[in-house]
Structure formats: structure tokens, C-alpha cells
PDB file of C-alpha atoms and ligand atoms in Angstrom:
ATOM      1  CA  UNK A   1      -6.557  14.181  20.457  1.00  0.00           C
ATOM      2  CA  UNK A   2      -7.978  13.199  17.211  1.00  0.00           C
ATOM      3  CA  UNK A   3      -6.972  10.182  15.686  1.00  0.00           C
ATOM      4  CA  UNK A   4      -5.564   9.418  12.122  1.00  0.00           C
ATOM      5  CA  UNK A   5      -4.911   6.342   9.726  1.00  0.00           C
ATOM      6  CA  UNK A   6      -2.154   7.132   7.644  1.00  0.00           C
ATOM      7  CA  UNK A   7      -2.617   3.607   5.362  1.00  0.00           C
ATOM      8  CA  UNK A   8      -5.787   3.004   2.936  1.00  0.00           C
ATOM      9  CA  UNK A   9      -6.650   1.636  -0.321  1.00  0.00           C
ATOM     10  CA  UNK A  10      -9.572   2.668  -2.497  1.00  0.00           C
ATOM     11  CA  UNK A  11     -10.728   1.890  -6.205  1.00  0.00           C
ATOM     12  CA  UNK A  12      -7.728   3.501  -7.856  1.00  0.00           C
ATOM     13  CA  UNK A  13      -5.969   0.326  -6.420  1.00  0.00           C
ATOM     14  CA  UNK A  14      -6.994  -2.738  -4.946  1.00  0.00           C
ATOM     15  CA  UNK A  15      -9.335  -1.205  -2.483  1.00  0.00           C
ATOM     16  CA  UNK A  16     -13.176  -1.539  -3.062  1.00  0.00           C
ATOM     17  CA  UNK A  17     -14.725   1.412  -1.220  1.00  0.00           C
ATOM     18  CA  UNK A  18     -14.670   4.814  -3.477  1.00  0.00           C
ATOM     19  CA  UNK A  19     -12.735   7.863  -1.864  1.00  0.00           C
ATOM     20  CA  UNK A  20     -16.031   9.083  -0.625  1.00  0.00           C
ATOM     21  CA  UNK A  21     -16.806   5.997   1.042  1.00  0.00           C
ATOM     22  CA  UNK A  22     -13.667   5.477   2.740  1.00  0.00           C
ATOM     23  CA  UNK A  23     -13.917   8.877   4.117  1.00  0.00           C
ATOM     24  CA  UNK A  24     -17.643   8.505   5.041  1.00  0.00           C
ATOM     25  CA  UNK A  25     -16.584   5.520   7.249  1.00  0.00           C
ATOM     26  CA  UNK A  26     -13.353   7.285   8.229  1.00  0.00           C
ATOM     27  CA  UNK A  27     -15.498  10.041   9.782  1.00  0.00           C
ATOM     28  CA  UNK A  28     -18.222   7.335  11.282  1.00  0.00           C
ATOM     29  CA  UNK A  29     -15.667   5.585  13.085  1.00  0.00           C
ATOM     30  CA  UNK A  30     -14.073   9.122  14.571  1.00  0.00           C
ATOM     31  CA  UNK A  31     -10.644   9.745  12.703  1.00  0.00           C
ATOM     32  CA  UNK A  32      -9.263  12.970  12.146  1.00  0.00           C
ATOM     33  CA  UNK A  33      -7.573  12.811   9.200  1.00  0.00           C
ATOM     34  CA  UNK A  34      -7.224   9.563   6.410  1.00  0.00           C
ATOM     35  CA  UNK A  35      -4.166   9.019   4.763  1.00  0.00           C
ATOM     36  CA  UNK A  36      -4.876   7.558   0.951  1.00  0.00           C
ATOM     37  CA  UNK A  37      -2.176   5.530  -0.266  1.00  0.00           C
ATOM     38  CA  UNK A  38      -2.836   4.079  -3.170  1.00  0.00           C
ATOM     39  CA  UNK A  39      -0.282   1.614  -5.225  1.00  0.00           C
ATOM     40  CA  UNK A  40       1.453   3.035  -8.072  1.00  0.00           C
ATOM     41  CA  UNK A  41      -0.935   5.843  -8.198  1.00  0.00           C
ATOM     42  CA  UNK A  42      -2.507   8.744  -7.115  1.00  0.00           C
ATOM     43  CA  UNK A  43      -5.837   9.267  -8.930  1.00  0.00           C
ATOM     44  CA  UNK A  44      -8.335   9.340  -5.602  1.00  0.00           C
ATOM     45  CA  UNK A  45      -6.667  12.309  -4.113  1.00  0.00           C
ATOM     46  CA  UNK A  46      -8.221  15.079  -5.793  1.00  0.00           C
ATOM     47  CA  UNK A  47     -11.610  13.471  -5.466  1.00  0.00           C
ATOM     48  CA  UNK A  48     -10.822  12.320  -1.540  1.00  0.00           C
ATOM     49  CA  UNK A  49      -9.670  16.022  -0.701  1.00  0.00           C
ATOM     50  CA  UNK A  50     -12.695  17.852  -1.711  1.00  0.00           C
ATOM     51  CA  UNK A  51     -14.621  14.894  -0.212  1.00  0.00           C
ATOM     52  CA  UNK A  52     -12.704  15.143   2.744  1.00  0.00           C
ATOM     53  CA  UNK A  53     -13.283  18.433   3.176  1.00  0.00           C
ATOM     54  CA  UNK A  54     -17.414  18.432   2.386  1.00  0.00           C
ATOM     55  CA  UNK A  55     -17.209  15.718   5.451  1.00  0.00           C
ATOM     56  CA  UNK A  56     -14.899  17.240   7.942  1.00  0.00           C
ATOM     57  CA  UNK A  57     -11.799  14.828   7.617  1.00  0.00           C
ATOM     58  CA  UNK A  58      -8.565  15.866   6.969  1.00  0.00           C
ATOM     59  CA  UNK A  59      -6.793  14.205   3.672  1.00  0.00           C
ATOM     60  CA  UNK A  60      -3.612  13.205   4.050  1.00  0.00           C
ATOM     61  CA  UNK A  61      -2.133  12.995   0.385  1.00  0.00           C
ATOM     62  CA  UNK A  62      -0.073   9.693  -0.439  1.00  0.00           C
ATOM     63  CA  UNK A  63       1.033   6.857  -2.331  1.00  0.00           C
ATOM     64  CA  UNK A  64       2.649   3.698  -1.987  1.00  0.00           C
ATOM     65  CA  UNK A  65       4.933   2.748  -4.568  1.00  0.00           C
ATOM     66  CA  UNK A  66       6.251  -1.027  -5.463  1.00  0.00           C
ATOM     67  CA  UNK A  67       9.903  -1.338  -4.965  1.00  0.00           C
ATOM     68  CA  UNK A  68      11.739  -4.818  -5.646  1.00  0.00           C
ATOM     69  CA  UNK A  69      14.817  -5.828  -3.520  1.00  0.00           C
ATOM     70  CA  UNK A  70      16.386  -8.796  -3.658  1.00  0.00           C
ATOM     71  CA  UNK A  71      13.266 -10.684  -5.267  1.00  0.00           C
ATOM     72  CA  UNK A  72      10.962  -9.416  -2.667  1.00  0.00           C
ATOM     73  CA  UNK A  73       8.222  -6.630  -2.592  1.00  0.00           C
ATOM     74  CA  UNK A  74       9.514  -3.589  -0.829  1.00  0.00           C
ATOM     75  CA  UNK A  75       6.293  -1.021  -0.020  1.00  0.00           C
ATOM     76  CA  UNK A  76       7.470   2.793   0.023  1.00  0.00           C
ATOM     77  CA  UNK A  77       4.979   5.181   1.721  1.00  0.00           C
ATOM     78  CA  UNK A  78       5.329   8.836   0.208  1.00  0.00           C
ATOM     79  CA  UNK A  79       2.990  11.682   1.851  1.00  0.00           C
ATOM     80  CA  UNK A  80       2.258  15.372   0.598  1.00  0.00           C
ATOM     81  CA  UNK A  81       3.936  14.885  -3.045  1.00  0.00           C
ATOM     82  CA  UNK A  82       2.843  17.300  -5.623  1.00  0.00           C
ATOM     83  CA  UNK A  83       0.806  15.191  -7.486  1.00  0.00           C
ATOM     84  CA  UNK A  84       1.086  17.368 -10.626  1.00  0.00           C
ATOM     85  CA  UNK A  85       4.701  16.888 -10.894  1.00  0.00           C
ATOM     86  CA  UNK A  86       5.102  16.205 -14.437  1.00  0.00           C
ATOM     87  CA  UNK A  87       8.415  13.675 -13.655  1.00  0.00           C
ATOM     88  CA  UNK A  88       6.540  11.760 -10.724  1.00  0.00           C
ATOM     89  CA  UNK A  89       3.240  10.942 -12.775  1.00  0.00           C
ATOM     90  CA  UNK A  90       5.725   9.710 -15.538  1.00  0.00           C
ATOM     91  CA  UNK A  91       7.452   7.510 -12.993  1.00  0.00           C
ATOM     92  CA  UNK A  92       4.100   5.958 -11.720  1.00  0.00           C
ATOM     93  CA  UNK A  93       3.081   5.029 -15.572  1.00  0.00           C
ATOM     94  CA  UNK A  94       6.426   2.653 -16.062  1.00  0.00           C
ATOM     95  CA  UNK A  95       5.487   1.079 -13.198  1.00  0.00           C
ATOM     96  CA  UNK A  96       2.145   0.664 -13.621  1.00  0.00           C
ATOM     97  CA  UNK A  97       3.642  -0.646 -16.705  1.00  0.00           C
ATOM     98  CA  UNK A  98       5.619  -3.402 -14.859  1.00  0.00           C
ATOM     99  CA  UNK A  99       2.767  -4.138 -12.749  1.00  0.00           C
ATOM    100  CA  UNK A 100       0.826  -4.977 -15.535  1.00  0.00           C
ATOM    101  CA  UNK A 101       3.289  -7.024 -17.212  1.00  0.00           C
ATOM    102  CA  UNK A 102       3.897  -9.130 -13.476  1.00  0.00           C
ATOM    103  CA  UNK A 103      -0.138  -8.966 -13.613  1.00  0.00           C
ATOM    104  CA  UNK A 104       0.129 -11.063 -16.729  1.00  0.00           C
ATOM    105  CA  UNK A 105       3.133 -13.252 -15.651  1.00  0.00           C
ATOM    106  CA  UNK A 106       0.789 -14.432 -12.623  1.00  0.00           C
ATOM    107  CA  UNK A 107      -1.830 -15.434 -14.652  1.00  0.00           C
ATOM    108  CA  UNK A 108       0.122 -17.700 -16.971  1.00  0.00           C
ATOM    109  CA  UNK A 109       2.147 -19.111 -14.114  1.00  0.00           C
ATOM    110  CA  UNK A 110      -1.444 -19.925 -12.729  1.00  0.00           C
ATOM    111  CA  UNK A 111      -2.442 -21.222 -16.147  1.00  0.00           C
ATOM    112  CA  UNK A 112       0.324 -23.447 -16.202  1.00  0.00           C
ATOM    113  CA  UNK A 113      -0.405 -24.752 -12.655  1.00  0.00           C
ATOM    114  CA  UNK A 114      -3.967 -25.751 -13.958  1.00  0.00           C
ATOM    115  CA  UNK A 115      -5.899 -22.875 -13.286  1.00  0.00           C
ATOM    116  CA  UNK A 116      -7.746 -21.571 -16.138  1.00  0.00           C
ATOM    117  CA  UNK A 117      -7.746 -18.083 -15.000  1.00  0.00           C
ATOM    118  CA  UNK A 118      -8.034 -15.056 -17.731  1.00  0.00           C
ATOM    119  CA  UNK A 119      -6.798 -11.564 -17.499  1.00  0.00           C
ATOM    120  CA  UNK A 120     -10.224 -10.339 -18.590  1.00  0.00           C
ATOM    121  CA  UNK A 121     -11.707 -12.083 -15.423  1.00  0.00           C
ATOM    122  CA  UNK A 122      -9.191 -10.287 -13.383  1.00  0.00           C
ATOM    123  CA  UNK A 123     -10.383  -7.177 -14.943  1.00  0.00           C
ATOM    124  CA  UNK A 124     -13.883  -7.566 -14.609  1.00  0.00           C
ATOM    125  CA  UNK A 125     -12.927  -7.321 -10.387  1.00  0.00           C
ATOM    126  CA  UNK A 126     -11.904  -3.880 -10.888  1.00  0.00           C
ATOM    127  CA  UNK A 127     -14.033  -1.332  -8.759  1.00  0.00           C
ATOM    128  CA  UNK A 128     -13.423   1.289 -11.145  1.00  0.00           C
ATOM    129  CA  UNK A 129     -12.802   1.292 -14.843  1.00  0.00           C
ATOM    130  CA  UNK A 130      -9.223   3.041 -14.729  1.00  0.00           C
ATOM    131  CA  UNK A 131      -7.682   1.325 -11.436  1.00  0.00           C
ATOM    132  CA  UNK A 132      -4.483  -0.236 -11.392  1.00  0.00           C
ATOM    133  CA  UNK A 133      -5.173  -4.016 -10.929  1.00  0.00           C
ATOM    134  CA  UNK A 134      -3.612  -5.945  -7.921  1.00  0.00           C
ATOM    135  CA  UNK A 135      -2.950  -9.325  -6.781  1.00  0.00           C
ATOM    136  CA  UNK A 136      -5.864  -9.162  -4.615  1.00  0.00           C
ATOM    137  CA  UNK A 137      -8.119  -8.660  -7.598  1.00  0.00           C
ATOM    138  CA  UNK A 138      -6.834 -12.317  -8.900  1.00  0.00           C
ATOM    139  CA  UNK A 139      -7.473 -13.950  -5.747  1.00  0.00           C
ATOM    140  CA  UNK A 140     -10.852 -12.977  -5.976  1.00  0.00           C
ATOM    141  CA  UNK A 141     -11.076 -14.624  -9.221  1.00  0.00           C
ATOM    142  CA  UNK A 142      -9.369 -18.003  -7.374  1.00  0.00           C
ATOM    143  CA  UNK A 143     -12.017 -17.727  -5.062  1.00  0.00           C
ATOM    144  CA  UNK A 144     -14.980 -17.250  -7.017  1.00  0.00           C
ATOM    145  CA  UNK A 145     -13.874 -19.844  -9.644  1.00  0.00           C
ATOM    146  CA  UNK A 146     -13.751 -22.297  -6.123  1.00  0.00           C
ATOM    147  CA  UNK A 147      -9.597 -22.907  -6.786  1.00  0.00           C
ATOM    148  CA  UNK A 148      -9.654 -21.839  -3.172  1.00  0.00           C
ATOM    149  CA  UNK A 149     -11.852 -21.128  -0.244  1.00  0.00           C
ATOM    150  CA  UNK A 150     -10.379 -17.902   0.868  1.00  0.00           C
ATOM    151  CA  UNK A 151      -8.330 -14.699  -0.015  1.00  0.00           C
ATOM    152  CA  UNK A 152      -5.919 -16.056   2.554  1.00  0.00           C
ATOM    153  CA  UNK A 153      -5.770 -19.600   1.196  1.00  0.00           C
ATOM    154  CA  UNK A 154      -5.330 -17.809  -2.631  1.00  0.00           C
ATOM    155  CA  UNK A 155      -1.777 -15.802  -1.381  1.00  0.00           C
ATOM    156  CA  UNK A 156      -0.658 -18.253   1.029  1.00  0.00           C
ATOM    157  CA  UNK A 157      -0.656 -21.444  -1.743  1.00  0.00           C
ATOM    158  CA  UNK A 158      -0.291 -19.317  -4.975  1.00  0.00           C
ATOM    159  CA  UNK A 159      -0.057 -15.539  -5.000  1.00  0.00           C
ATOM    160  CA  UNK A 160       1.810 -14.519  -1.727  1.00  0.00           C
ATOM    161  CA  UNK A 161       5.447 -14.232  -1.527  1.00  0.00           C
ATOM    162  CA  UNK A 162       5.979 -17.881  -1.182  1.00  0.00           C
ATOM    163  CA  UNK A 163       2.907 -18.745  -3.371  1.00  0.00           C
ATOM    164  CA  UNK A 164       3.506 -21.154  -6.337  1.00  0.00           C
ATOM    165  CA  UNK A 165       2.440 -18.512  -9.096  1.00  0.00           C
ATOM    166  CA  UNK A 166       4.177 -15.781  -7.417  1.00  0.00           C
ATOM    167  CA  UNK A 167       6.458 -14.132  -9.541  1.00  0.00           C
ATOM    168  CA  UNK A 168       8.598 -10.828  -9.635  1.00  0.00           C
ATOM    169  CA  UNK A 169       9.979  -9.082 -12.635  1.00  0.00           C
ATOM    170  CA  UNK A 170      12.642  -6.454 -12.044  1.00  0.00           C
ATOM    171  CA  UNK A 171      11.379  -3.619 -10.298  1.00  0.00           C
ATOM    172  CA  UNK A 172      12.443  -0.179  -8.745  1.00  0.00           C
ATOM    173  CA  UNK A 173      14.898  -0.475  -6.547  1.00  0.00           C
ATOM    174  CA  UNK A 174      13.131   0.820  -2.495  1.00  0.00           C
ATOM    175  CA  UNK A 175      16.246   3.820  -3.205  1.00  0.00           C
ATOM    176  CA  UNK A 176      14.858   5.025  -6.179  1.00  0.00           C
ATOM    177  CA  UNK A 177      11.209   4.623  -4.741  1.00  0.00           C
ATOM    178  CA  UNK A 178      12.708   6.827  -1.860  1.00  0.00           C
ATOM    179  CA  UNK A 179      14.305   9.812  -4.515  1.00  0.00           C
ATOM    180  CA  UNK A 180      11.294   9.520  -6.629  1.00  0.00           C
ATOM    181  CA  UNK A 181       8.707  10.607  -3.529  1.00  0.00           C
ATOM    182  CA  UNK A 182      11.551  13.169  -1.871  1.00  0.00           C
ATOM    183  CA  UNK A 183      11.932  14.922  -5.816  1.00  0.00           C
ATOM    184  CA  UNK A 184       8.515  15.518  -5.921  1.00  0.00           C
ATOM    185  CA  UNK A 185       8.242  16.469  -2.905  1.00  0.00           C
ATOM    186  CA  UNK A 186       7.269  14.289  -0.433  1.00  0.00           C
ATOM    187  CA  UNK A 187       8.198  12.388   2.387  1.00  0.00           C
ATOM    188  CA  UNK A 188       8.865   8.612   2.308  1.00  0.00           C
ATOM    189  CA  UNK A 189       8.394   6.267   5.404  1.00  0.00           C
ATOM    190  CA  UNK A 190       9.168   2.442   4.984  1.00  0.00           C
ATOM    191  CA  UNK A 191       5.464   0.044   4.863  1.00  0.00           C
ATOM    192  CA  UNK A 192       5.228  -2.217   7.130  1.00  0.00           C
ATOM    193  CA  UNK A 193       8.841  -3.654   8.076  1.00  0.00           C
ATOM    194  CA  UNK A 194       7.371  -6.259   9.870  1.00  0.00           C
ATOM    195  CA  UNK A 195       6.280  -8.131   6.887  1.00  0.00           C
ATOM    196  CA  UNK A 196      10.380  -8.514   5.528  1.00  0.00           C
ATOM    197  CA  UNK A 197      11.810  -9.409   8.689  1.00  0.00           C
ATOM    198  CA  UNK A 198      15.356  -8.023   7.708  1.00  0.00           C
ATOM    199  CA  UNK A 199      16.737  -4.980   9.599  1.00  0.00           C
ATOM    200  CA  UNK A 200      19.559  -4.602   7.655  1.00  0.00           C
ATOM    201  CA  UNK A 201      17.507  -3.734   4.710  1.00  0.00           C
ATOM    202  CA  UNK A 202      15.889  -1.127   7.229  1.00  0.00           C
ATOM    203  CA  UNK A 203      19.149  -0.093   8.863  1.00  0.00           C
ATOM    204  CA  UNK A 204      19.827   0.541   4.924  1.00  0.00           C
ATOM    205  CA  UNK A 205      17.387   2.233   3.667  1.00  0.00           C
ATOM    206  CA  UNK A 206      17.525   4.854   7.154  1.00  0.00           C
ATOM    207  CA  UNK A 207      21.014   5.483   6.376  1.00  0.00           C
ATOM    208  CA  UNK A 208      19.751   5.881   2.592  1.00  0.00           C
ATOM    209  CA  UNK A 209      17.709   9.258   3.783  1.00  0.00           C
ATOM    210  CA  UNK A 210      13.974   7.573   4.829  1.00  0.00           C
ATOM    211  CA  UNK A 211      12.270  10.025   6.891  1.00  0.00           C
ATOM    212  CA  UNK A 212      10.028   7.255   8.770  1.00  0.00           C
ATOM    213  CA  UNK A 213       8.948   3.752   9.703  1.00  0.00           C
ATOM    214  CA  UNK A 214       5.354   2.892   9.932  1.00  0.00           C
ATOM    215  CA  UNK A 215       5.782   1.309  13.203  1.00  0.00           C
ATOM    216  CA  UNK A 216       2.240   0.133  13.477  1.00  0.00           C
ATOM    217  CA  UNK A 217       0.145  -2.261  11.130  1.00  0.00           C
ATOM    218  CA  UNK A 218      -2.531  -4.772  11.504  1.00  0.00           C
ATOM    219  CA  UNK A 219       0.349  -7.073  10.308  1.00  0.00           C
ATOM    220  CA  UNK A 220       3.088  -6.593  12.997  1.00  0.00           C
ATOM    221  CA  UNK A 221       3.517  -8.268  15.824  1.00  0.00           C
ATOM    222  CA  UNK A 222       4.059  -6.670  19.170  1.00  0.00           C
ATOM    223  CA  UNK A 223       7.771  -7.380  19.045  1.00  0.00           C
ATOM    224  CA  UNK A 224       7.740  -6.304  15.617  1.00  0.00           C
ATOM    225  CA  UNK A 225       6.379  -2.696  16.808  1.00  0.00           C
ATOM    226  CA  UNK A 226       8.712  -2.769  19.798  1.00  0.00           C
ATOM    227  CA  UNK A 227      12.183  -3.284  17.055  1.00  0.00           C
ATOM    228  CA  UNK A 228      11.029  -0.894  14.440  1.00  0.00           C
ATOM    229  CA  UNK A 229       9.724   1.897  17.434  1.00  0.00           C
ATOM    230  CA  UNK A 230      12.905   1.919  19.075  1.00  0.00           C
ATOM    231  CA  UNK A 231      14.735   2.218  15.311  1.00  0.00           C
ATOM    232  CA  UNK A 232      12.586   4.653  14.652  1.00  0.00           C
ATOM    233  CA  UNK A 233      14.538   6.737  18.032  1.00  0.00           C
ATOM    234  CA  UNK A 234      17.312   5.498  17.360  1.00  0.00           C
ATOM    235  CA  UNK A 235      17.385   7.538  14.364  1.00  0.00           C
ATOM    236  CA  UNK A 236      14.990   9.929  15.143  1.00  0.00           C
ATOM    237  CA  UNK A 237      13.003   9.777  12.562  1.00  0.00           C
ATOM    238  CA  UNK A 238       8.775   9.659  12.149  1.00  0.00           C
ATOM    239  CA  UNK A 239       6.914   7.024  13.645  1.00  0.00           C
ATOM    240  CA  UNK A 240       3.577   6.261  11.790  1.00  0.00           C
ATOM    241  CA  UNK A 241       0.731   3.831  11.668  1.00  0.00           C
ATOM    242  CA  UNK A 242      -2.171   2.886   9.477  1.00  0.00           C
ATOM    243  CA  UNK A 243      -4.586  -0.049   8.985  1.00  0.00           C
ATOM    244  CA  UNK A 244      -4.184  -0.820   5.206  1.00  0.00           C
ATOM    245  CA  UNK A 245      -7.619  -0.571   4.951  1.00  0.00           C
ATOM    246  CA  UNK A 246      -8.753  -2.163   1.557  1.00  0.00           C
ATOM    247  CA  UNK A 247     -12.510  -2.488   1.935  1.00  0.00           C
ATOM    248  CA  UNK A 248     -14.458  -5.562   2.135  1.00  0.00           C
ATOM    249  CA  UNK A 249     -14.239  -9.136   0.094  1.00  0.00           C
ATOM    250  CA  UNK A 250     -16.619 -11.638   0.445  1.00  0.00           C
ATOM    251  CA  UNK A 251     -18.284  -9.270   2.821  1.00  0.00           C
ATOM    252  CA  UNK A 252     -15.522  -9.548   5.410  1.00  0.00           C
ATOM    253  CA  UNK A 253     -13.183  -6.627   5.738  1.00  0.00           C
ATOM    254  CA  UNK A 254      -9.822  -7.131   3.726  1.00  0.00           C
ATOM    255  CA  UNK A 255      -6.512  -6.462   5.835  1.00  0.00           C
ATOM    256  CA  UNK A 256      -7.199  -3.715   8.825  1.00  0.00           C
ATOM    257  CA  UNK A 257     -10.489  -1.357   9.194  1.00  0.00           C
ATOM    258  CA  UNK A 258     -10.190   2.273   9.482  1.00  0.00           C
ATOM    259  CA  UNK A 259      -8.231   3.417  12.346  1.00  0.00           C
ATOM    260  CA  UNK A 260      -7.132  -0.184  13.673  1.00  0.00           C
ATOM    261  CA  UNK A 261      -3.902   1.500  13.797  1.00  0.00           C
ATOM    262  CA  UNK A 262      -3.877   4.676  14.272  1.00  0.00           C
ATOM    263  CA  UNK A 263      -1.426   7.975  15.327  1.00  0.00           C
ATOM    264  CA  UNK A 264      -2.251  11.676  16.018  1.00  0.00           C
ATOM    265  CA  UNK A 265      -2.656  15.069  14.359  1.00  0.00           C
ATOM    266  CA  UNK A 266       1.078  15.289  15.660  1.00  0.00           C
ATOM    267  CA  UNK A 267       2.147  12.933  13.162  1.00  0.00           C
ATOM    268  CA  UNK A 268       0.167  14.746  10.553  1.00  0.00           C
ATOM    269  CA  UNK A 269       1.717  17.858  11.368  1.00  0.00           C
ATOM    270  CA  UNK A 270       5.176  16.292  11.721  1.00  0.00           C
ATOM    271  CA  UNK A 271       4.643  14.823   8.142  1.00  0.00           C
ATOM    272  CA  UNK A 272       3.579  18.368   6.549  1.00  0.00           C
ATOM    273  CA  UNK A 273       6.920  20.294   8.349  1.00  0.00           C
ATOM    274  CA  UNK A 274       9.070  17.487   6.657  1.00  0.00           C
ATOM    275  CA  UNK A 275       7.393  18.188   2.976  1.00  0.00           C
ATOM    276  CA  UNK A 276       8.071  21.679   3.559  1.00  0.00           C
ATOM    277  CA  UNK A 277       4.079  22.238   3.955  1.00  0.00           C
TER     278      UNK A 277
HETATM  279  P1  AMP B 301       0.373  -6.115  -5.594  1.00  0.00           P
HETATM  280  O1  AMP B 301       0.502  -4.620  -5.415  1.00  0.00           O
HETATM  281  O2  AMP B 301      -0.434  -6.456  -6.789  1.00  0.00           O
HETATM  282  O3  AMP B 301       1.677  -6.821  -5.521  1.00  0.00           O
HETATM  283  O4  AMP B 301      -0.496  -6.630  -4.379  1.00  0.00           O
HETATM  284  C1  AMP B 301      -0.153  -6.237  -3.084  1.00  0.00           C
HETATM  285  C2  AMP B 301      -1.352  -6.444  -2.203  1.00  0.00           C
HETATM  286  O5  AMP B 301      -1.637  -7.829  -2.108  1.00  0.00           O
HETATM  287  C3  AMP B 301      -1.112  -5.974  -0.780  1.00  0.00           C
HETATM  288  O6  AMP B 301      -1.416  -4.626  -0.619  1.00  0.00           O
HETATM  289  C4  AMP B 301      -2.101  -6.850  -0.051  1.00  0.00           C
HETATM  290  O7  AMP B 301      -3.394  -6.292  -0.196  1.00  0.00           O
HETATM  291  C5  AMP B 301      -2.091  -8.138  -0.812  1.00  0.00           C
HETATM  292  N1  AMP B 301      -1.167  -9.145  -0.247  1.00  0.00           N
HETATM  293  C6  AMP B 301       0.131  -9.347  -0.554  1.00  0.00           C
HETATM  294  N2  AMP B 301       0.631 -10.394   0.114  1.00  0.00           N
HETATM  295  C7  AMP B 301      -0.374 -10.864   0.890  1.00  0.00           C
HETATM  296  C8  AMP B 301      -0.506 -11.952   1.814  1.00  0.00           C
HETATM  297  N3  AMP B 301       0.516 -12.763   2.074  1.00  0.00           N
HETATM  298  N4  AMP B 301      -1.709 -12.117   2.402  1.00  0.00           N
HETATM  299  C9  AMP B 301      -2.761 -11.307   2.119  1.00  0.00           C
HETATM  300  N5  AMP B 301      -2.702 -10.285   1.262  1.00  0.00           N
HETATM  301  C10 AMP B 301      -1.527 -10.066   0.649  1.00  0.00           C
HETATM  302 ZN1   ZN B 302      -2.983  -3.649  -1.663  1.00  0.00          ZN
HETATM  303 FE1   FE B 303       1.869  -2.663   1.370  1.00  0.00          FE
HETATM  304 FE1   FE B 304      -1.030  -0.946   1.523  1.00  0.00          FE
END
């Protein structure tokens, strides 16, 4: 059975292969079908479907949207939205908003540690001219500037959850990231649980109508996978997995490559009866 990733970044985020070449690779290294969930945004999907279907791989339409809870980043996974839904595309622009205002907090608080860091630095890492900058986009700038020797060493001491720059302004709550992708549409499955270790926020957000857990990610453990699986049938709800593919940095591949997690067409098929498709 063919196999799909259901988790990838390209240029429109912090990715730094084009649609085309994630799906080129996609297809080299045998999936199915590609999931392309970009944060805050979905400008690759009308390029990755029609390259996805010059190269034989099925697009699997998505997003992944920032949510805040309780100080901490909360990653929303929505799949098959109508991406011309005029309320949606307004949504994503406030918080692309936000994220560029927390873009700008980091780089002061960075400032203020001693780094002399500038926004247009960070800017210059974008892959493409009108993609929403991420955090990983400023650790290349620590790295290249020699403030640290690795992506890893720029979240773990400054830009990561516990980092010392790391800040969070109010965002969407994961509830409203949930409404916003079933409104337009779509169906919304909780990112990588692993990485909040708190199943009462899961338990919550189930009982809150989330269709889905991605049960497998390059960042979960194996106990991880085995709690979040059997919430997942506890509830019955969609089990899904992706690597989080976000190209290559410093010529190493950033987070998972193309189908190091990976699901079935069953999934896909599950996700498309859910969105009505
Ligand atoms: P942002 O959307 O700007 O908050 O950045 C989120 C991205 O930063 C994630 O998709 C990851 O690529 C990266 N990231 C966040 N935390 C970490 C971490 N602790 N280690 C490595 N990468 C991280
Ligand atoms: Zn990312
Ligand atoms: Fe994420
Ligand atoms: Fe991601």
C-alpha cells in the first residue's frame, strides 16, 4: 500500500525546498501522497497540486496554524480546507500579523542578551520573497554569525521553548485554531502531542471536537506513540503521521525527511470523508 507523509514545510514557511522540490523528492523516495502544511499559511498549495499532479503524487492540502495555551506553542494540523474561503485567509493574515510582531520581540530579546542580530538578516534567510518568517530562519542567522554552532544549540539556549530569548505574545487559543480549520472546512488533528507532554490539554481539546492525533513524528518517543495511539481509540478518532520535513540547513536535513513517518492512502481517504470530500 502506498505510503504518505501527512507533515512538510516548504518556502511559504520555514521550509527550504520549493513545492516542486519537495514533491520531486516525495516521489524519489516512493510516497503516495505529501501532505503540505505550512505555518500560518497556505500559499504552496496551488503550486504543489498541479505539481503534484505533473509528477504522480497525490497533494494532500493543509496547514498548520500557531495556537498559544498557557504560554506554550500549541501546533493545529487542518487538512482539505477551502483555501479560498474569504474568512480563513483573513484569519491567517492576523496571525501572520502576531507572528511577525513575536518575530520582532525575539530579536530584541536577543539584542538585549548581546546578540547583535537584525530583522533584515533574518529576512535575507527567507527562501522565497513572500514567506512567512520562522524561528528557524533566526537560528540560522545565530549560526552563521558563530553565536552558536548548531540549529540545535540556537533553540535549546535561546529560541526553543525554554530558550533565553524565547518569547510568546498572546496568541489563538488551540479552540479557535480548531473552529477556524472545521469553518472552512477542514479537518483538524493535534501536531505532535509528544512535544507538550500534557494529556489533559489533549483529553481537552478531543472533548473540544478534534478529529485526530498525529500519533507519529520524528519527535515522539515510542511511549509517546504508544499514549497518544491508544487515545486516539479511545476516542476513535484519526490516527496520522508525518516527518515535518523542512528541507536541509547547513546541508544536513532539518527535523524528519520525507516519509520518516509515514501512514497509508487509508488515512488519506479517511481525512477526505471527514472534510466532506
Ligand atoms: P515558529 O513557527 O516561528 O514558532 O517556529 C516553529 C518551528 O521552529 C518549528 O516548526 C520547528 O521547525 C522549529 N522549532 C521549534 N522548537 C524547536 C526545538 N526545540 N528544536 C528544534 N526546532 C524547533
Ligand atoms: Zn517549522
Ligand atoms: Fe509543529
Ligand atoms: Fe511542522
Amino acid at each position: 500500500m502506498g505510503k504518505v507523509d501527512l507533515h512538510s514545510h516548504t518556502v511559504a514557511s520555514d521550509g527550504t525546498c520549493t513545492a516542486q522540490e519537495s514533491i520531486e523528492r516525495a516521489k524519489n523516495r516512493g510516497l503516495t501522497a505529501l501532505g503540505i502544511t505550512d505555518h500560518d499559511t497556505v500559499a504552496a498549495i496551488p503550486d504543489a497540486i498541479r505539481e503534484g499532479e505533473r509528477l504522480g503524487v497525490e497533494i494532500v492540502p493543509g496547514i498548520e496554524i500557531s495556537s498559544v495555551d498557557g504560554g506554550r506553542d500549541i501546533h493545529v494540523l487542518g487538512y482539505y480546507i477551502n483555501i479560498e474561503d474569504a474568512e480563513f485567509l483573513t484569519r491567517l493574515e492576523s496571525l501572520r500579523d502576531v507572528r511577525n510582531i513575536r518575530n520582532r520581540m525575539l530579536v530584541e530579546k536577543l539584542n538585549e542578551l548581546g546578540f547583535p542580530v537584525t530583522m533584515a538578516e533574518v529576512e535575507s534567510r527567507k527562501k522565497e520573497k513572500t514567506g512567512n518568517i520562522g524561528r528557524p530562519h533566526i537560528a540560522e542567522v545565530l549560526v552563521e554569525k558563530g553565536f552558536v554552532s548548531s540549529m540545535q544549540e540556537a533553540f535549546d539556549k535561546y529560541l526553543g521553548q525554554d530558550g533565553a530569548a524565547y518569547v510568546n505574545p498572546p496568541r489563538i487559543s488551540p479552540e479557535e485554531a480548531i473552529d477556524m480549520i472545521h469553518k472552512a472546512g477542514g479537518v483538524a488533528i493535534l501536531a505532535h502531542p509528544g512535544l507538550y507532554n500534557d494529556t489533559q490539554l489533549v483529553e481537552r481539546l478531543i472533548a473540544y471536537g478534534l478529529k485526530g492525533i498525529e500519533v507519529h513524528h520524528p519527535d515522539h518517543s515510542e511511549e509517546d506513540e504508544k499514549i497518544y495511539e491508544q487515545m486516539a481509540d479511545k476516542h476513535s478518532l484519526l490516527k496520522t503521521a508525518g516527518s515535518d520535513f523542512h528541507g536541509f540547513r547547513n546541508g544536513k536535513v532539518f527535523h524528519g525527511d520525507l516519509g520518516e513517518r509515514s501512514t497509508t492512502v487509508d488515512t488519506v481517504r479517511r481525512l477526505k470523508e471527514l472534510a466532506g470530500k
